[in-house]
Short mmCIF file of C-alpha atoms and ligand atoms in Angstrom, two decimals:
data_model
loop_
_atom_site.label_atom_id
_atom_site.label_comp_id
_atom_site.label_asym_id
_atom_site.label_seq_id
_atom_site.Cartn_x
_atom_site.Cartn_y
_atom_site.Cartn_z
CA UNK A 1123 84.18 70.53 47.45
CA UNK A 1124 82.02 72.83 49.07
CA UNK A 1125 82.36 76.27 50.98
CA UNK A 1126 80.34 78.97 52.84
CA UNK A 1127 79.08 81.96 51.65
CA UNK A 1128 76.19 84.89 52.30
CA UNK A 1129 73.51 84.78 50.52
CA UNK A 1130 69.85 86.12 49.89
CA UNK A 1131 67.13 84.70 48.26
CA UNK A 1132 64.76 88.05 48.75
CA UNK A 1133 65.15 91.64 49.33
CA UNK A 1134 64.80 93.14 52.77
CA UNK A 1135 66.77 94.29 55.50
CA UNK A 1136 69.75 92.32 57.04
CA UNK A 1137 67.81 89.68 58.18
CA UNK A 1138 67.56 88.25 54.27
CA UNK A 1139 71.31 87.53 54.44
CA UNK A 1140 72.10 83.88 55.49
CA UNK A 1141 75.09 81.35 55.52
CA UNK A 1142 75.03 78.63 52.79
CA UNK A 1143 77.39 75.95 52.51
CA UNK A 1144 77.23 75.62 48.60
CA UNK A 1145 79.68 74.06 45.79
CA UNK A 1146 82.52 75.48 45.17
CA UNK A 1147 82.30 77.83 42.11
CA UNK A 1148 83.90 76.66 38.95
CA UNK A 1149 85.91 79.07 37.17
CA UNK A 1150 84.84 80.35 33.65
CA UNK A 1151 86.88 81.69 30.61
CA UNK A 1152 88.62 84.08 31.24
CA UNK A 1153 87.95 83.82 35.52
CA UNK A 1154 90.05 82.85 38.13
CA UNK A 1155 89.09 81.09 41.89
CA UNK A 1156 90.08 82.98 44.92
CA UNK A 1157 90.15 81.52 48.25
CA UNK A 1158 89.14 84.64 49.81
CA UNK A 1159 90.82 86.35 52.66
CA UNK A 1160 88.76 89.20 53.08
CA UNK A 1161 86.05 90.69 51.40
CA UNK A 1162 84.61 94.82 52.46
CA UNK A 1163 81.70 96.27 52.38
CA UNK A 1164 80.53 98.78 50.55
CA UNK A 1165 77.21 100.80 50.31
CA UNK A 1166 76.04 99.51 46.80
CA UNK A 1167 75.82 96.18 48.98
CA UNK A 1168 72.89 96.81 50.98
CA UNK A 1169 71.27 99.32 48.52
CA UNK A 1170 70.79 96.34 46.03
CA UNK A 1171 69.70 93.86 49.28
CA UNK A 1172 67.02 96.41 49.80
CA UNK A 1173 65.83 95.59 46.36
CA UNK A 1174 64.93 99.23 46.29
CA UNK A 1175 67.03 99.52 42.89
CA UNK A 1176 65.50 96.47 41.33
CA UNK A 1177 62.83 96.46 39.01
CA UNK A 1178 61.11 93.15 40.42
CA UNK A 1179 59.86 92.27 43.19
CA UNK A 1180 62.45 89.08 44.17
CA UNK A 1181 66.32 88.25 42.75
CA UNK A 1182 65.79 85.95 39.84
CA UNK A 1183 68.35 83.57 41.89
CA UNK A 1184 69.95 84.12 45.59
CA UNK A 1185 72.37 86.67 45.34
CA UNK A 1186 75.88 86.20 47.15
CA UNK A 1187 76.83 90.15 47.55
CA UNK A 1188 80.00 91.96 47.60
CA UNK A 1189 82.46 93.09 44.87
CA UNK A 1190 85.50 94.03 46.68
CA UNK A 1191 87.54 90.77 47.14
CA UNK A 1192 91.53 89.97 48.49
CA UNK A 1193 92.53 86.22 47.76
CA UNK A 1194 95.46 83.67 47.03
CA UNK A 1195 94.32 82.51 43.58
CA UNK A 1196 93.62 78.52 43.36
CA UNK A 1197 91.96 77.44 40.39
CA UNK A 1198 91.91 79.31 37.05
CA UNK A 1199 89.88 78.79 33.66
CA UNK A 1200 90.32 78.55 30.21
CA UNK A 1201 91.85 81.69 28.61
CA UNK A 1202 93.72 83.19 31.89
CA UNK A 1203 97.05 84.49 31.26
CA UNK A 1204 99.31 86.65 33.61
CA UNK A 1205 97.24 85.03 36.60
CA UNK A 1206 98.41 81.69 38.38
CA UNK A 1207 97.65 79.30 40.86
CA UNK A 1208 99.12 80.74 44.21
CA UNK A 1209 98.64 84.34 43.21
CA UNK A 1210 97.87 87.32 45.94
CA UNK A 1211 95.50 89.07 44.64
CA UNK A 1212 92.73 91.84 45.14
CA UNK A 1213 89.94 93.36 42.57
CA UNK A 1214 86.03 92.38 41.83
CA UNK A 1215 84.97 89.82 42.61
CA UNK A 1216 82.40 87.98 39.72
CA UNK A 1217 79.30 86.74 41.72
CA UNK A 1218 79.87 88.03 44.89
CA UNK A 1219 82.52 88.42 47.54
CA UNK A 1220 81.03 87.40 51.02
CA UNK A 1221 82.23 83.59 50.82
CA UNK A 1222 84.96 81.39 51.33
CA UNK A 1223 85.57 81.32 47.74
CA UNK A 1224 84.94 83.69 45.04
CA UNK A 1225 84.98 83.74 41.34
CA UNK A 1226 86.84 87.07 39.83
CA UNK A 1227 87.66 88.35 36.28
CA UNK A 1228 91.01 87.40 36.08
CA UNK A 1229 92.40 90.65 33.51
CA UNK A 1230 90.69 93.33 36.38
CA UNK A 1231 92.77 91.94 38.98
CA UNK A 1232 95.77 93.70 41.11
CA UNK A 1233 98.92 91.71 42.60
CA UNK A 1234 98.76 92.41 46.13
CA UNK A 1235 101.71 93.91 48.14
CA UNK A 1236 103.77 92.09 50.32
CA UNK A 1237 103.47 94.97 52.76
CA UNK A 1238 99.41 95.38 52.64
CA UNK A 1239 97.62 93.53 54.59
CA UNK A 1240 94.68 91.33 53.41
CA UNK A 1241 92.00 93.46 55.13
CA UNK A 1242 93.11 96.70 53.78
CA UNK A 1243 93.87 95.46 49.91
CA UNK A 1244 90.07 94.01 50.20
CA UNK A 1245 89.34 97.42 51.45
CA UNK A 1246 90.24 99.37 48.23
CA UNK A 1247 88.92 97.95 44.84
CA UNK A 1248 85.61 99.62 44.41
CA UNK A 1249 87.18 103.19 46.62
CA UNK A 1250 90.02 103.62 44.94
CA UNK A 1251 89.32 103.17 41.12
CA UNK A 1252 86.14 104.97 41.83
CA UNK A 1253 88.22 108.00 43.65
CA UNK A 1254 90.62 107.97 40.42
CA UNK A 1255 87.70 107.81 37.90
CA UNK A 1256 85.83 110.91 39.62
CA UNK A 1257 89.22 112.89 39.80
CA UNK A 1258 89.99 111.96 36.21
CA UNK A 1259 86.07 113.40 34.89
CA UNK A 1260 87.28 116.53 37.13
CA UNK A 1261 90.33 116.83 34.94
CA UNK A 1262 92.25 116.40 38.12
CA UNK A 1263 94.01 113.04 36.92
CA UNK A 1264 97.53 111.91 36.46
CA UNK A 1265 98.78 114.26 33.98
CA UNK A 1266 96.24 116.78 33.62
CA UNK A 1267 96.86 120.57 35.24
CA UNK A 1268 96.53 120.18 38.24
CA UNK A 1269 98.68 122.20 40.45
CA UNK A 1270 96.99 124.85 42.67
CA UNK A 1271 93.75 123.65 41.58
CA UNK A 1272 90.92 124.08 44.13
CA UNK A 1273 88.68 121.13 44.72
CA UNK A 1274 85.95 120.27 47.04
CA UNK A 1275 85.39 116.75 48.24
CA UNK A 1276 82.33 116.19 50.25
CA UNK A 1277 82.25 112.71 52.46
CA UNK A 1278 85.99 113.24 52.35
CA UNK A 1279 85.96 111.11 55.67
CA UNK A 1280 84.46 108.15 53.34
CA UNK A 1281 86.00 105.48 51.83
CA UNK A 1282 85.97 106.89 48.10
CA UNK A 1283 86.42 110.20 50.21
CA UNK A 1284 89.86 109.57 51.96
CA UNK A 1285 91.14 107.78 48.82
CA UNK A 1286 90.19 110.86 46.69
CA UNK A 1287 91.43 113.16 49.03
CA UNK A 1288 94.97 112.16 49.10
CA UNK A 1289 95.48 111.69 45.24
CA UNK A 1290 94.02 115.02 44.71
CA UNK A 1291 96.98 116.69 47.61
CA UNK A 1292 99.48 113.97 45.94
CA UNK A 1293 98.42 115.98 42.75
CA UNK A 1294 99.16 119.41 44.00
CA UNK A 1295 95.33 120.03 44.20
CA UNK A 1296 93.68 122.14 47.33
CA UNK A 1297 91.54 119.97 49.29
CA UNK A 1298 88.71 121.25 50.93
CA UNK A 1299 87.05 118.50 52.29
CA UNK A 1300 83.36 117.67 54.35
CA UNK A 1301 83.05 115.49 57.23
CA UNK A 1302 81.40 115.20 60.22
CA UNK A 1303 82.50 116.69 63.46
CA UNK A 1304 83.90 113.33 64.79
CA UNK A 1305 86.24 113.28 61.55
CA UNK A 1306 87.35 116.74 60.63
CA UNK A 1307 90.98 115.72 62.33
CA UNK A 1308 91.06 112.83 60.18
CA UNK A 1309 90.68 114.94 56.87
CA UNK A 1310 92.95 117.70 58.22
CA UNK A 1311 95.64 114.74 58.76
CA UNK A 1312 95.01 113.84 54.77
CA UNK A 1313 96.35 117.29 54.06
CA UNK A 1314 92.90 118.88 53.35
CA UNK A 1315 91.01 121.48 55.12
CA UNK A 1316 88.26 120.27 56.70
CA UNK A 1317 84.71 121.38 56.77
CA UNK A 1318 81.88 120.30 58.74
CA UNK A 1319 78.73 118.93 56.74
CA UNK A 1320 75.23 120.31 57.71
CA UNK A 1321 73.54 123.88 57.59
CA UNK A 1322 75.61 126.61 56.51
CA UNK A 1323 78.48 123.97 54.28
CA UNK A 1324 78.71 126.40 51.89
CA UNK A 1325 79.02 129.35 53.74
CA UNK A 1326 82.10 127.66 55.52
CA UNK A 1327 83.79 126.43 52.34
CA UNK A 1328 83.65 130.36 51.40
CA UNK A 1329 85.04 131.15 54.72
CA UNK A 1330 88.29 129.53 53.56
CA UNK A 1331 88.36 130.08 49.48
CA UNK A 1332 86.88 132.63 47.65
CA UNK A 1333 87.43 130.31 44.31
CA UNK A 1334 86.28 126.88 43.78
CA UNK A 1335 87.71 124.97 40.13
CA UNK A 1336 85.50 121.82 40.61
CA UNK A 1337 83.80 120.17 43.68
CA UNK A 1338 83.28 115.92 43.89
CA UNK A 1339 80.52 114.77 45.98
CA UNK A 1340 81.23 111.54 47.23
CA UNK A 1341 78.71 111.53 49.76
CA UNK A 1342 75.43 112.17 47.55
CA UNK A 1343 73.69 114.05 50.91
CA UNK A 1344 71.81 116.91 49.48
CA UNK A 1345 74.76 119.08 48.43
CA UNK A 1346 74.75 119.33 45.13
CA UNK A 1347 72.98 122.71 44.99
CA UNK A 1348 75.75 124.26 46.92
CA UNK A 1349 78.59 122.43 45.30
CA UNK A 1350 77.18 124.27 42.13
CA UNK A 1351 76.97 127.63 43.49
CA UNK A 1352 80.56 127.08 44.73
CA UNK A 1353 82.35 125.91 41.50
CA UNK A 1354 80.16 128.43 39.89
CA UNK A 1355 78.68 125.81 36.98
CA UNK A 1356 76.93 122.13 36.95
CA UNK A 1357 80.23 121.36 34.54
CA UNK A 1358 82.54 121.65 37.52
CA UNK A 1359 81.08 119.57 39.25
CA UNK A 1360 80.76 115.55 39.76
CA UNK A 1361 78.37 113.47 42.34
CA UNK A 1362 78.78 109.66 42.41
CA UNK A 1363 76.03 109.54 44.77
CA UNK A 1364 73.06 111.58 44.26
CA UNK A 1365 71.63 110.55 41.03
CA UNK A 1366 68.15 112.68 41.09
CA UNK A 1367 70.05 115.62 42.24
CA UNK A 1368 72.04 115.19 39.14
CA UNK A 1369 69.10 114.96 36.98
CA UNK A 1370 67.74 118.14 38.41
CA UNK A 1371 70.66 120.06 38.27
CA UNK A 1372 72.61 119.25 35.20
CA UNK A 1373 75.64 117.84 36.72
CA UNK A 1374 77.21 114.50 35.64
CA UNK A 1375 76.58 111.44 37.56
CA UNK A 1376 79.38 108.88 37.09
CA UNK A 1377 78.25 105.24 37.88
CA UNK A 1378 81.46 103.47 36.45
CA UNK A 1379 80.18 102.86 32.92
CA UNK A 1380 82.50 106.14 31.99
CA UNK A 1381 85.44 103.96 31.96
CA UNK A 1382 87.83 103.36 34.77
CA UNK A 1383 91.00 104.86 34.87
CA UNK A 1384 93.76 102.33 34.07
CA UNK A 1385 96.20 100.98 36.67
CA UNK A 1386 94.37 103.07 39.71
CA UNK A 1387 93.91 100.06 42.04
CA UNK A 1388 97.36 99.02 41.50
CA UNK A 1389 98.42 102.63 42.14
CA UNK A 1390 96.74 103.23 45.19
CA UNK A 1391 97.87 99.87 46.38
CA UNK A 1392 101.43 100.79 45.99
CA UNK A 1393 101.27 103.83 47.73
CA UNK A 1394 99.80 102.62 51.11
CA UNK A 1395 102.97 99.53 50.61
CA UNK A 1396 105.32 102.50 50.24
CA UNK A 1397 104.17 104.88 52.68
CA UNK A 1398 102.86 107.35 50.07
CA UNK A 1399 99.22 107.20 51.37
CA UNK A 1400 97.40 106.02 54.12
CA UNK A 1401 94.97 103.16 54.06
CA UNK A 1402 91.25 103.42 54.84
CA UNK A 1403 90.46 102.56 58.32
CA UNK A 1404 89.62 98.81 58.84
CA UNK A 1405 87.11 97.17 61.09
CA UNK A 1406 86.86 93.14 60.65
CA UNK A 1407 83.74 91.46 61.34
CA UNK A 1408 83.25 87.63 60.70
CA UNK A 1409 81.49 86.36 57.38
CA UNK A 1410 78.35 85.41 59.98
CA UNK A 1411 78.19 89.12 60.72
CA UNK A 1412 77.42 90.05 56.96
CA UNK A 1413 74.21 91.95 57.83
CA UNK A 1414 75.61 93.70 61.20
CA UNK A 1415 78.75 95.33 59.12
CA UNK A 1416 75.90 96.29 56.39
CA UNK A 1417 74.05 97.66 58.75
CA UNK A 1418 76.51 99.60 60.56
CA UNK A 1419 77.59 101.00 57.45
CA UNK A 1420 74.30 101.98 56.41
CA UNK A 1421 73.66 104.01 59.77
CA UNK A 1422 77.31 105.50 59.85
CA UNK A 1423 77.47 103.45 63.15
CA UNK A 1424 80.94 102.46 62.25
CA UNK A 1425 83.19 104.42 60.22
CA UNK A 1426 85.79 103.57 57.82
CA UNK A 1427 85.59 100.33 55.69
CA UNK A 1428 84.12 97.62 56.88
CA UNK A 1429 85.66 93.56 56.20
CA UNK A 1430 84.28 90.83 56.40
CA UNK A 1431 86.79 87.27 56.89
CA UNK A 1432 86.33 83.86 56.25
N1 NAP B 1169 78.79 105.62 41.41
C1 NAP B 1169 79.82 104.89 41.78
O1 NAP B 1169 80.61 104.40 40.97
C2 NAP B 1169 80.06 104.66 43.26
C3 NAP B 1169 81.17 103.93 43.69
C4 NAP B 1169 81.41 103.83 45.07
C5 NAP B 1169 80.51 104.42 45.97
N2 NAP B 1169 79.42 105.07 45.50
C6 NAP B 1169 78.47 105.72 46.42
O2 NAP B 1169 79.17 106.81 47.02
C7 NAP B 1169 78.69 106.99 48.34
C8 NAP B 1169 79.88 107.00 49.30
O3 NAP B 1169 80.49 105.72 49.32
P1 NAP B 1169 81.61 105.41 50.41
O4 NAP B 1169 81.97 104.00 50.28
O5 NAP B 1169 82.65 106.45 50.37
O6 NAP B 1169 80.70 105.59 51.74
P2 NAP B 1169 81.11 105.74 53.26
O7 NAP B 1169 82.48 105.22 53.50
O8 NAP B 1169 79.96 105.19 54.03
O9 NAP B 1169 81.21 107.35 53.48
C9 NAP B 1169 80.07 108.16 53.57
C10 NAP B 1169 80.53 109.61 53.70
O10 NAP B 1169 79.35 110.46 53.75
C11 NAP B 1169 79.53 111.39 54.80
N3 NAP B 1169 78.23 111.84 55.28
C12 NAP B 1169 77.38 111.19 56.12
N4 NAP B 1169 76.29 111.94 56.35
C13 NAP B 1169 76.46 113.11 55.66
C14 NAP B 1169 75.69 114.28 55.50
N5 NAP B 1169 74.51 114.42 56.10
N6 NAP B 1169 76.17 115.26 54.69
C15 NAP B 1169 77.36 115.14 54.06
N7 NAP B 1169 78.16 114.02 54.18
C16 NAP B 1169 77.70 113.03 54.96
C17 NAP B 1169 80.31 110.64 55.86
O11 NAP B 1169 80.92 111.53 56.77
P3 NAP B 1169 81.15 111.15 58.34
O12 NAP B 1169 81.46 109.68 58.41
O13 NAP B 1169 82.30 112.03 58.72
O14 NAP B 1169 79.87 111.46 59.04
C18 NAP B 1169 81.33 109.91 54.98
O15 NAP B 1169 82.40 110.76 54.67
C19 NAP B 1169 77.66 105.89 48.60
O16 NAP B 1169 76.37 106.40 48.36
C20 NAP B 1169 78.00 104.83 47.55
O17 NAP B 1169 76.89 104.04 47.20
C21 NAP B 1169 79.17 105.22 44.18
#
């Protein structure tokens, strides 16, 4: 059988990405099949399409991008247990997520709820265990002290943002989080206090606290300076975004290699099925639009997380 799916065969701008019909992908130890519902975006995407964080000059083979994957299950290898045939599922996807059918790891994958819809449970596998890993290197996770903690998020209005946000005020934490102007009601409705990103950020974080315990910059835009000045010590804080500034500053950058924090996805899934928290925004684009919802992501165009369907 075969299926459709993005792919690149060089690195550029969106204009690399094109629809293949290709063979279905077979299923390897330990993987399952997914006939994919919806697949999101995220910025990692286009950053590696760029080939601006590859060390050659070309992809050894076309690439088929996209991690974040939502899917009934319907084929699964050798060495798959707790995963069936039928199975609602969302999580990484193994080889990339923009197709008709995706290969995924089948022990890193999350039932879906009944009440989430496929767009939003392919909106949330890279946000949210990313969100509970950088709250977890903060020693804001489940279980640590949190209460009355002070914590600044900036690019709260961003997918790991929003996600982040809402765990930390679930926590007992005080938000303080950075958005643009369009957004600040959004964050406000998360249950943090917003503040606008831009010239003078740090002078309007100390408008509202006088005491920061540790700041998490999710939006990797030149703040890292301030965010240290404001927690008072590199230690305090965490960027997931702005790896030189990291380097130059002394504060950790957390790529995902630090170990994820167990059962987050599943967590976060349950709480938008139950009402706990609120979902990303969702904006659906066709799989032939690939390059247009990278794009618009990429420029801020379009905010909140964008999904691509089948
Ligand atoms: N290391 C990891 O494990 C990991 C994992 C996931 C993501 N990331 C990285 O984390 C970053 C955020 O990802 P995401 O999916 O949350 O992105 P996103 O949804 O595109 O959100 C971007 C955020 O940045 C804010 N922003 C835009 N311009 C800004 C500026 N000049 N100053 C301050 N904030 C600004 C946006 O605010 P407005 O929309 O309100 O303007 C928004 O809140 C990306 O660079 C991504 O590659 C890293």
């Amino acid at each position: 059988m075969t299926s459709r799916a993005v792919q690149y065969a060089r690195f550029g701008g969106p204009e690399v990405l094109e629809i293949v019909e290709r063979e279905d992908p077979q299923p390897g130890p330990g993987q399952v099949r997914l006939a994919v519902r919806a697949a999101s975006v995220n910025p990692l995407d286009w950053k590696l399409r760029t080939g601006a964080m590859a060390s050659s000059d070309a992809p050894e083979q076309p690439v088929v991008p996209g991690y974040d994957v939502a899917g009934t299950v319907e084929a699964v290898g050798d060495r798959v247990s707790g995963v069936d045939v039928g199975d609602e599922v969302l999580g990484n996807a193994s080889g990339g997520a923009y197709a008709e059918k995706a290969l995924a790891n089948a022990a890193g994958l999350t039932a879906k709820p009944a009440g989430v819809s496929w767009e939003v449970a392919a909106s949330l596998p890279v946000v949210a265990t990313t969100a509970y890993r950088g709250l977890a290197l903060l020693g804001l996770g489940e279980g640590d002290d949190t209460a009355g903690k002070v914590l600044v998020i900036t690019g709260a209005s961003g997918g790991v943002g929003v996600i982040a946000t809402q765990v930390a005020v679930a926590r007992g934490v005080t938000v303080i989080g950075s958005a643009g102007e369009r957004h600040l009601d959004d964050v406000a409705a998360l249950g943090a206090t917003p503040v606008r990103y831009g010239e003078g950020f740090a002078d309007r974080v100390r408008e509202v606290t006088d005491h920061v315990d540790a700041a998490f910059d999710t939006a990797g835009k030149g703040d890292l300076g301030a965010l240290v000045a404001l927690a008072g010590s590199a230690d305090r804080v965490l960027t997931i975004a702005d790896y030189p500034g990291a380097q130059e500053l002394g504060v950790r950058f957390s790529a995902g290699a630090d170990g994820e924090v167990e059962g987050a996805l599943a967590d976060f899934a349950a709480g938008v099925a139950d009402g706990r928290y609120r979902a990303p925004e969702t904006v659906v684009y066709p799989l032939e639009e690939a390059g247009k919802a990278q794009e618009d992501n990429r420029t801020g165009a379009v905010s909140g997380k964008l999904v691509l369907t089948p």
